[in-house]
GROMACS .gro file of C-alpha atoms in nm:
model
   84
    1UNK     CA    1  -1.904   0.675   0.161
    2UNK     CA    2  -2.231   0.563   0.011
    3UNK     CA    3  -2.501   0.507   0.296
    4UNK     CA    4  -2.461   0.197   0.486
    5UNK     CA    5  -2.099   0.141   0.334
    6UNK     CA    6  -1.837   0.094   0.638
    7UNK     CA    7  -1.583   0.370   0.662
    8UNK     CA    8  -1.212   0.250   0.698
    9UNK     CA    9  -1.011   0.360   1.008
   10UNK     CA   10  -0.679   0.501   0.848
   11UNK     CA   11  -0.499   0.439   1.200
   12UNK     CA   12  -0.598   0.078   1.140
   13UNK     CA   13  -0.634  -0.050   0.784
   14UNK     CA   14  -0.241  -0.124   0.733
   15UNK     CA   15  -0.280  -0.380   1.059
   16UNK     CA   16  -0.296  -0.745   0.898
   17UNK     CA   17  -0.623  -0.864   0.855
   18UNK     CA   18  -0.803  -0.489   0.908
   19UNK     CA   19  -1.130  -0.516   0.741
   20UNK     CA   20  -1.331  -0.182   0.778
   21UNK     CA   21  -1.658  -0.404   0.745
   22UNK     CA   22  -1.623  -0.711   0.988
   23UNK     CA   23  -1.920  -0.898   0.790
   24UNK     CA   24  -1.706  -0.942   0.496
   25UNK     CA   25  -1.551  -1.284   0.518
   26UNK     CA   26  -1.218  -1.418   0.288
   27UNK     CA   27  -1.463  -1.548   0.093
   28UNK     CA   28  -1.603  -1.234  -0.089
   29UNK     CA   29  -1.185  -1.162  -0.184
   30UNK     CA   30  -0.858  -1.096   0.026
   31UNK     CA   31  -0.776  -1.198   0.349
   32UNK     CA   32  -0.669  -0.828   0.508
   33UNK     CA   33  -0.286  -0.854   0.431
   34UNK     CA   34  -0.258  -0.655   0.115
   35UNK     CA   35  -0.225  -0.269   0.262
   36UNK     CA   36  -0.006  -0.433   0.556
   37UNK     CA   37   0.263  -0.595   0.286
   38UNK     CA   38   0.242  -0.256   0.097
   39UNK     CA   39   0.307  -0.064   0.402
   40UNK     CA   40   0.579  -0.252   0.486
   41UNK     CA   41   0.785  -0.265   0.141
   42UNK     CA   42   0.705   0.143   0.186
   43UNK     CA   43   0.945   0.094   0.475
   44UNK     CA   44   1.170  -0.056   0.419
   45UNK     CA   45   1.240   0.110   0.096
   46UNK     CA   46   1.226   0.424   0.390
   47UNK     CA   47   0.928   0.522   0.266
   48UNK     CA   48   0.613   0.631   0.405
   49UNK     CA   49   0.227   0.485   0.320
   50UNK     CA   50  -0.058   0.614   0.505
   51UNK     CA   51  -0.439   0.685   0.459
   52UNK     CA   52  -0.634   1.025   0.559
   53UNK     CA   53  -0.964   1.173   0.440
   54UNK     CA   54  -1.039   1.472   0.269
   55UNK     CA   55  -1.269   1.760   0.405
   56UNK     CA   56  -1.546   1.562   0.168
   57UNK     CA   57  -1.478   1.246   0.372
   58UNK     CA   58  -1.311   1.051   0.085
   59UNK     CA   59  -1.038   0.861   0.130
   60UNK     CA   60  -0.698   0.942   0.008
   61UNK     CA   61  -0.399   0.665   0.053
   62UNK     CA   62  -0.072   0.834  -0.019
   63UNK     CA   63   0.292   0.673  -0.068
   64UNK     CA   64   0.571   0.838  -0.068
   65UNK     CA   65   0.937   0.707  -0.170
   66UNK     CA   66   1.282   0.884  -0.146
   67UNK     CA   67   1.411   0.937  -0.502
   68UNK     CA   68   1.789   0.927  -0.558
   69UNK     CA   69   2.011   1.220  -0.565
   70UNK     CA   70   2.268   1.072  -0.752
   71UNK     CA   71   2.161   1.172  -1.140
   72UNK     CA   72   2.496   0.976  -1.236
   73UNK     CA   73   2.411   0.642  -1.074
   74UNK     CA   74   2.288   0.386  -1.369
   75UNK     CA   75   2.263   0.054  -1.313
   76UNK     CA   76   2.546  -0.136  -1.540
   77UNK     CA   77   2.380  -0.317  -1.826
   78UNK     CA   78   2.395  -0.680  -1.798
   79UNK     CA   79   2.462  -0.878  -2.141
   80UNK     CA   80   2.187  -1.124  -2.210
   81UNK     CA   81   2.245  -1.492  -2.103
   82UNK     CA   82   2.232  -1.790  -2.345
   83UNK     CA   83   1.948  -1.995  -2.310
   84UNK     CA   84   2.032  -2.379  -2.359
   0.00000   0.00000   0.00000
């Protein structure tokens, strides 16, 4: 982090409205819901989002998704619909 930025806690930044600096208000952008939301379509897709840092201190956000096993399963094409 560059000197006097504010260092996110990873056990806390999905919690809705986390900020990692408190001085930031809505009004420089976002309102702290954004990592929460992802974290939770992560779930319940039963996946898994989370945050660590490397041994350099950066921060690394990682998702992971289950992929299907099924190489067979294709969704079934849908004709297009006439527009009136």
């Amino acid at each position: 982090n560059p000197a006097g930025a504010h260092r996110p806690d990873p056990d806390r930044m999905f919690d809705r409205f986390y900020r990692a600096d408190p001085s930031r208000s809505a009004a420089a952008g976002g309102v702290g819901l954004g990592l929460s939301i992802s974290r939770e379509l992560a779930t319940a897709m039963k996946g898994r989002l989370w945050a660590d840092f490397d041994d350099s201190g950066n921060l690394r956000v990682h998702l992971m998704l289950p992929a299907s096993r099924d190489r067979q399963a294709k969704a079934d094409p849908v004709a297009p619909a006439a527009v009136a």
